[in-house]
Amino acid sequence: CQQDHQSQHEAKCNERAAELRDEKLFRQPERTNVGDCPICFLPLPLDKQKSMMNSCCSKIICKGCVYADMMRDKKVDYSCPFCRKMIPDTKREQYKDVMKRATANDSFAMILLGVRCYSKGDFRGAFKHYEKAAELGNVDAHYHLSLLYLMGEGVEKDEEKRAYHLEEAAIGGHPEARYHLAAIEQQNGREVERRVKHLIIGANLGYSQSIQALKTCYKDGLVSKEEFAAALRGHQAAVDASKSPQREAGEKALAQF
């Protein structure tokens, strides 16, 4: 039936596929792509300066838990708060740990290798690491791939593939990818409703730039007062959920290091 009547069904099938994609794309994620701290189980802050990743286990740990572990052990030789392995003293040892994790199909370690390649100008090598991490389901890898397709680094410029990887990242809770999708909607002159939906979802994930963009939309009459107020409440709730007295103390104490 598909072969004999493809010409009759193709338009409707493509239309339905687009509808299903939008349903998935515009569903509010429960959490951001960074997830929760594996020790205190509170949502990790979007600001990467407020958390740490150790090469031994590739776990992202909030500075509140890092500092609490340091105060508990009070040792000169610092061990990982999660896996308890001693932290390597040199970058060479850290690189060995990352390579070991990547060999074990750790997608976070692959992203670290990709970032390392990118910083050295090896864009093709960065692409390979990001692509493998994306195949393993890493949301941040999709975002990195979108940037490579945008700039044409390691691959040919491709707006379609860029948009695809941004969508995959956004579906996985990446608020910055969601913000870029809103910008694409604006540049292409599409429905304002789609742009606003992206910004509201990003705001509810605690992304400050989405709130700033929504302020502009509100001033231009593109967002209702009720929608803007709800987005402000959602943004503040997401920000508050990632805070704790222990984290504030840890961030303050570790700022000197």
mmCIF file of C-alpha atoms in Angstrom:
data_model
loop_
_atom_site.group_PDB
_atom_site.id
_atom_site.type_symbol
_atom_site.label_atom_id
_atom_site.label_comp_id
_atom_site.label_asym_id
_atom_site.label_seq_id
_atom_site.Cartn_x
_atom_site.Cartn_y
_atom_site.Cartn_z
ATOM 1 C CA CYS A 1 0.000 0.000 0.000
ATOM 2 C CA GLN A 2 2.806 2.391 0.843
ATOM 3 C CA GLN A 3 4.519 1.745 -2.475
ATOM 4 C CA ASP A 4 1.373 1.827 -4.613
ATOM 5 C CA HIS A 5 -0.217 4.858 -2.989
ATOM 6 C CA GLN A 6 2.789 6.814 -1.725
ATOM 7 C CA SER A 7 1.926 9.860 -3.788
ATOM 8 C CA GLN A 8 -1.502 10.016 -2.134
ATOM 9 C CA HIS A 9 -0.265 9.479 1.420
ATOM 10 C CA GLU A 10 3.082 11.271 1.473
ATOM 11 C CA ALA A 11 1.779 14.774 2.166
ATOM 12 C CA LYS A 12 -0.464 13.648 5.016
ATOM 13 C CA CYS A 13 2.254 11.415 6.475
ATOM 14 C CA ASN A 14 4.781 14.249 6.447
ATOM 15 C CA GLU A 15 2.244 16.571 8.041
ATOM 16 C CA ARG A 16 1.493 14.071 10.808
ATOM 17 C CA ALA A 17 5.199 13.406 11.374
ATOM 18 C CA ALA A 18 5.746 17.153 11.838
ATOM 19 C CA GLU A 19 2.871 17.288 14.336
ATOM 20 C CA LEU A 20 4.325 14.417 16.364
ATOM 21 C CA ARG A 21 7.752 16.065 16.321
ATOM 22 C CA ASP A 22 6.279 19.321 17.621
ATOM 23 C CA GLU A 23 4.426 17.492 20.390
ATOM 24 C CA LYS A 24 7.736 16.063 21.547
ATOM 25 C CA LEU A 25 9.664 19.307 21.019
ATOM 26 C CA PHE A 26 7.281 21.567 22.929
ATOM 27 C CA ARG A 27 6.773 19.267 25.915
ATOM 28 C CA GLN A 28 8.120 20.839 29.120
ATOM 29 C CA PRO A 29 11.107 18.745 30.340
ATOM 30 C CA GLU A 30 11.043 17.729 34.002
ATOM 31 C CA ARG A 31 14.624 18.880 34.497
ATOM 32 C CA THR A 32 17.562 20.412 32.680
ATOM 33 C CA ASN A 33 20.203 18.416 30.858
ATOM 34 C CA VAL A 34 22.658 18.823 33.738
ATOM 35 C CA GLY A 35 20.387 16.789 36.027
ATOM 36 C CA ASP A 36 20.803 16.458 39.799
ATOM 37 C CA CYS A 37 23.844 16.301 42.033
ATOM 38 C CA PRO A 38 24.513 12.575 42.657
ATOM 39 C CA ILE A 39 25.186 13.231 46.345
ATOM 40 C CA CYS A 40 22.591 15.728 47.611
ATOM 41 C CA PHE A 41 20.104 14.995 44.768
ATOM 42 C CA LEU A 42 19.186 18.675 44.357
ATOM 43 C CA PRO A 43 18.988 20.031 40.784
ATOM 44 C CA LEU A 44 22.395 21.188 39.597
ATOM 45 C CA PRO A 45 22.675 24.909 38.809
ATOM 46 C CA LEU A 46 22.972 25.910 35.146
ATOM 47 C CA ASP A 47 26.026 28.007 36.003
ATOM 48 C CA LYS A 48 28.916 25.567 35.468
ATOM 49 C CA GLN A 49 31.071 27.594 37.854
ATOM 50 C CA LYS A 50 28.877 26.329 40.706
ATOM 51 C CA SER A 51 29.669 22.654 40.174
ATOM 52 C CA MET A 52 32.654 20.432 39.425
ATOM 53 C CA MET A 53 33.352 17.348 37.330
ATOM 54 C CA ASN A 54 36.162 14.995 38.295
ATOM 55 C CA SER A 55 37.960 12.937 35.657
ATOM 56 C CA CYS A 56 37.814 9.752 37.742
ATOM 57 C CA CYS A 57 34.055 9.102 37.427
ATOM 58 C CA SER A 58 32.752 11.953 35.215
ATOM 59 C CA LYS A 59 30.116 12.836 37.810
ATOM 60 C CA ILE A 60 29.061 16.481 38.071
ATOM 61 C CA ILE A 61 28.944 17.417 41.762
ATOM 62 C CA CYS A 62 27.710 20.673 43.275
ATOM 63 C CA LYS A 63 30.243 22.751 45.197
ATOM 64 C CA GLY A 64 28.173 22.386 48.358
ATOM 65 C CA CYS A 65 28.863 18.644 48.433
ATOM 66 C CA VAL A 66 32.483 19.141 47.352
ATOM 67 C CA TYR A 67 33.100 21.552 50.206
ATOM 68 C CA ALA A 68 31.236 19.406 52.741
ATOM 69 C CA ASP A 69 33.447 16.445 51.806
ATOM 70 C CA MET A 70 36.582 18.545 52.170
ATOM 71 C CA MET A 71 35.510 19.718 55.622
ATOM 72 C CA ARG A 72 34.687 16.196 56.717
ATOM 73 C CA ASP A 73 37.963 14.603 55.643
ATOM 74 C CA LYS A 74 40.261 17.587 56.259
ATOM 75 C CA LYS A 75 43.005 15.841 54.301
ATOM 76 C CA VAL A 76 45.783 17.281 52.187
ATOM 77 C CA ASP A 77 45.219 14.669 49.482
ATOM 78 C CA TYR A 78 41.754 15.259 48.101
ATOM 79 C CA SER A 79 39.591 12.329 47.018
ATOM 80 C CA CYS A 80 36.491 12.411 44.822
ATOM 81 C CA PRO A 81 33.330 12.913 46.937
ATOM 82 C CA PHE A 82 31.481 10.378 44.780
ATOM 83 C CA CYS A 83 33.803 7.473 43.890
ATOM 84 C CA ARG A 84 36.415 8.174 46.626
ATOM 85 C CA LYS A 85 39.321 7.838 44.198
ATOM 86 C CA MET A 86 42.242 10.179 44.781
ATOM 87 C CA ILE A 87 42.174 13.208 42.496
ATOM 88 C CA PRO A 88 45.091 13.161 40.002
ATOM 89 C CA ASP A 89 47.823 15.725 40.646
ATOM 90 C CA THR A 90 48.735 16.356 37.006
ATOM 91 C CA LYS A 91 46.849 17.034 33.790
ATOM 92 C CA ARG A 92 48.509 13.977 32.260
ATOM 93 C CA GLU A 93 46.981 11.739 34.925
ATOM 94 C CA GLN A 94 43.612 13.434 34.479
ATOM 95 C CA TYR A 95 43.802 12.787 30.733
ATOM 96 C CA LYS A 96 44.488 9.088 31.391
ATOM 97 C CA ASP A 97 41.378 8.925 33.573
ATOM 98 C CA VAL A 98 39.279 10.603 30.873
ATOM 99 C CA MET A 99 40.592 8.206 28.212
ATOM 100 C CA LYS A 100 39.767 5.251 30.456
ATOM 101 C CA ARG A 101 36.224 6.523 30.957
ATOM 102 C CA ALA A 102 35.790 7.189 27.233
ATOM 103 C CA THR A 103 36.959 3.660 26.423
ATOM 104 C CA ALA A 104 34.180 2.442 28.736
ATOM 105 C CA ASN A 105 31.660 4.423 26.619
ATOM 106 C CA ASP A 106 31.254 7.262 29.118
ATOM 107 C CA SER A 107 29.624 10.010 27.042
ATOM 108 C CA PHE A 108 30.684 12.778 29.443
ATOM 109 C CA ALA A 109 34.323 11.751 29.059
ATOM 110 C CA MET A 110 33.888 11.801 25.276
ATOM 111 C CA ILE A 111 32.667 15.388 25.468
ATOM 112 C CA LEU A 112 35.756 16.317 27.497
ATOM 113 C CA LEU A 113 37.913 14.777 24.770
ATOM 114 C CA GLY A 114 35.904 16.676 22.166
ATOM 115 C CA VAL A 115 36.437 19.967 23.985
ATOM 116 C CA ARG A 116 40.157 19.170 24.218
ATOM 117 C CA CYS A 117 40.354 18.538 20.469
ATOM 118 C CA TYR A 118 38.387 21.699 19.728
ATOM 119 C CA SER A 119 40.711 23.851 21.856
ATOM 120 C CA LYS A 120 43.638 22.547 19.789
ATOM 121 C CA GLY A 121 41.902 23.328 16.504
ATOM 122 C CA ASP A 122 41.208 19.660 15.727
ATOM 123 C CA PHE A 123 37.577 20.224 14.746
ATOM 124 C CA ARG A 124 37.228 16.899 12.967
ATOM 125 C CA GLY A 125 38.426 15.077 16.065
ATOM 126 C CA ALA A 126 35.993 17.104 18.187
ATOM 127 C CA PHE A 127 33.160 16.172 15.826
ATOM 128 C CA LYS A 128 33.928 12.451 16.126
ATOM 129 C CA HIS A 129 33.874 12.564 19.932
ATOM 130 C CA TYR A 130 30.678 14.637 20.047
ATOM 131 C CA GLU A 131 28.991 12.393 17.502
ATOM 132 C CA LYS A 132 29.783 9.253 19.520
ATOM 133 C CA ALA A 133 28.558 10.900 22.732
ATOM 134 C CA ALA A 134 25.337 11.961 20.968
ATOM 135 C CA GLU A 135 24.786 8.379 19.790
ATOM 136 C CA LEU A 136 25.002 7.357 23.449
ATOM 137 C CA GLY A 137 22.233 9.832 24.280
ATOM 138 C CA ASN A 138 24.245 12.717 25.701
ATOM 139 C CA VAL A 139 22.186 15.903 25.332
ATOM 140 C CA ASP A 140 25.129 18.298 25.619
ATOM 141 C CA ALA A 141 26.838 16.498 22.729
ATOM 142 C CA HIS A 142 23.925 17.405 20.448
ATOM 143 C CA TYR A 143 24.375 21.052 21.420
ATOM 144 C CA HIS A 144 28.102 20.942 20.629
ATOM 145 C CA LEU A 145 27.339 19.344 17.260
ATOM 146 C CA SER A 146 24.895 22.147 16.460
ATOM 147 C CA LEU A 147 27.676 24.678 16.989
ATOM 148 C CA LEU A 148 30.004 22.809 14.638
ATOM 149 C CA TYR A 149 27.334 22.739 11.931
ATOM 150 C CA LEU A 150 26.691 26.443 12.498
ATOM 151 C CA MET A 151 30.330 27.445 12.063
ATOM 152 C CA GLY A 152 31.286 24.765 9.551
ATOM 153 C CA GLU A 153 34.106 23.508 11.763
ATOM 154 C CA GLY A 154 35.066 19.898 11.056
ATOM 155 C CA VAL A 155 31.938 19.574 8.901
ATOM 156 C CA GLU A 156 30.205 21.553 6.168
ATOM 157 C CA LYS A 157 27.800 24.248 7.302
ATOM 158 C CA ASP A 158 24.325 22.759 7.461
ATOM 159 C CA GLU A 159 21.403 24.678 8.953
ATOM 160 C CA GLU A 160 19.098 21.664 8.749
ATOM 161 C CA LYS A 161 21.448 19.434 10.737
ATOM 162 C CA ARG A 162 22.142 22.286 13.127
ATOM 163 C CA ALA A 163 18.414 22.656 13.809
ATOM 164 C CA TYR A 164 18.040 18.891 14.253
ATOM 165 C CA HIS A 165 20.744 18.709 16.915
ATOM 166 C CA LEU A 166 19.383 21.813 18.647
ATOM 167 C CA GLU A 167 15.967 20.161 18.786
ATOM 168 C CA GLU A 168 17.411 16.925 20.194
ATOM 169 C CA ALA A 169 19.256 18.949 22.852
ATOM 170 C CA ALA A 170 16.143 21.000 23.660
ATOM 171 C CA ILE A 171 14.007 17.872 24.021
ATOM 172 C CA GLY A 172 16.586 16.581 26.500
ATOM 173 C CA GLY A 173 16.278 19.728 28.626
ATOM 174 C CA HIS A 174 19.107 21.903 27.274
ATOM 175 C CA PRO A 175 17.822 25.488 27.862
ATOM 176 C CA GLU A 176 20.514 27.209 25.794
ATOM 177 C CA ALA A 177 19.648 25.048 22.787
ATOM 178 C CA ARG A 178 16.015 26.017 23.329
ATOM 179 C CA TYR A 179 17.041 29.701 23.315
ATOM 180 C CA HIS A 180 18.825 29.260 19.978
ATOM 181 C CA LEU A 181 15.748 27.574 18.508
ATOM 182 C CA ALA A 182 13.692 30.615 19.509
ATOM 183 C CA ALA A 183 16.218 32.816 17.695
ATOM 184 C CA ILE A 184 15.948 30.634 14.577
ATOM 185 C CA GLU A 185 12.164 30.952 14.634
ATOM 186 C CA GLN A 186 12.536 34.740 14.763
ATOM 187 C CA GLN A 187 15.124 34.856 11.978
ATOM 188 C CA ASN A 188 12.985 32.702 9.695
ATOM 189 C CA GLY A 189 9.937 34.874 10.313
ATOM 190 C CA ARG A 190 7.827 31.958 11.520
ATOM 191 C CA GLU A 191 4.925 32.023 13.949
ATOM 192 C CA VAL A 192 5.592 34.098 17.051
ATOM 193 C CA GLU A 193 3.817 31.409 19.041
ATOM 194 C CA ARG A 194 6.605 28.877 18.405
ATOM 195 C CA ARG A 195 9.294 31.345 19.464
ATOM 196 C CA VAL A 196 7.404 32.215 22.660
ATOM 197 C CA LYS A 197 6.875 28.537 23.508
ATOM 198 C CA HIS A 198 10.629 27.908 23.344
ATOM 199 C CA LEU A 199 11.347 30.898 25.574
ATOM 200 C CA ILE A 200 8.717 29.928 28.161
ATOM 201 C CA ILE A 201 10.066 26.375 28.381
ATOM 202 C CA GLY A 202 13.599 27.730 28.794
ATOM 203 C CA ALA A 203 12.438 30.156 31.480
ATOM 204 C CA ASN A 204 10.763 27.321 33.387
ATOM 205 C CA LEU A 205 14.113 25.512 33.357
ATOM 206 C CA GLY A 206 15.744 28.499 35.055
ATOM 207 C CA TYR A 207 17.498 30.005 32.027
ATOM 208 C CA SER A 208 17.890 33.746 32.608
ATOM 209 C CA GLN A 209 18.362 34.721 28.959
ATOM 210 C CA SER A 210 14.961 33.245 28.137
ATOM 211 C CA ILE A 211 13.398 35.525 30.740
ATOM 212 C CA GLN A 212 15.165 38.547 29.280
ATOM 213 C CA ALA A 213 13.892 37.653 25.791
ATOM 214 C CA LEU A 214 10.374 37.187 27.165
ATOM 215 C CA LYS A 215 10.556 40.669 28.694
ATOM 216 C CA THR A 216 11.155 42.060 25.220
ATOM 217 C CA CYS A 217 8.273 39.991 23.842
ATOM 218 C CA TYR A 218 6.024 41.282 26.626
ATOM 219 C CA LYS A 219 6.945 44.900 25.869
ATOM 220 C CA ASP A 220 6.199 44.277 22.185
ATOM 221 C CA GLY A 221 2.798 42.824 23.053
ATOM 222 C CA LEU A 222 3.713 39.294 21.925
ATOM 223 C CA VAL A 223 3.184 37.740 25.376
ATOM 224 C CA SER A 224 0.224 38.298 27.661
ATOM 225 C CA LYS A 225 0.627 39.573 31.214
ATOM 226 C CA GLU A 226 -0.570 36.227 32.583
ATOM 227 C CA GLU A 227 1.903 34.239 30.451
ATOM 228 C CA PHE A 228 4.805 36.470 31.446
ATOM 229 C CA ALA A 229 3.904 36.301 35.151
ATOM 230 C CA ALA A 230 3.673 32.496 34.983
ATOM 231 C CA ALA A 231 7.081 32.329 33.268
ATOM 232 C CA LEU A 232 8.607 34.532 35.985
ATOM 233 C CA ARG A 233 7.224 32.246 38.687
ATOM 234 C CA GLY A 234 8.454 29.146 36.889
ATOM 235 C CA HIS A 235 11.916 30.651 36.398
ATOM 236 C CA GLN A 236 12.226 31.649 40.052
ATOM 237 C CA ALA A 237 11.047 28.223 41.210
ATOM 238 C CA ALA A 238 13.700 26.513 39.069
ATOM 239 C CA VAL A 239 16.439 28.832 40.365
ATOM 240 C CA ASP A 240 15.368 28.364 43.990
ATOM 241 C CA ALA A 241 15.299 24.576 43.595
ATOM 242 C CA SER A 242 19.019 24.590 42.784
ATOM 243 C CA LYS A 243 19.941 26.609 45.883
ATOM 244 C CA SER A 244 20.746 25.506 49.430
ATOM 245 C CA PRO A 245 22.649 26.980 52.405
ATOM 246 C CA GLN A 246 25.308 24.285 51.949
ATOM 247 C CA ARG A 247 25.838 25.256 48.317
ATOM 248 C CA GLU A 248 26.084 28.941 49.123
ATOM 249 C CA ALA A 249 28.678 28.189 51.816
ATOM 250 C CA GLY A 250 30.606 25.897 49.474
ATOM 251 C CA GLU A 251 30.616 28.360 46.582
ATOM 252 C CA LYS A 252 31.828 31.142 48.864
ATOM 253 C CA ALA A 253 34.582 29.014 50.415
ATOM 254 C CA LEU A 254 35.819 27.512 47.146
ATOM 255 C CA ALA A 255 35.843 30.863 45.322
ATOM 256 C CA GLN A 256 39.326 31.503 46.720
ATOM 257 C CA PHE A 257 40.819 28.390 45.093
#
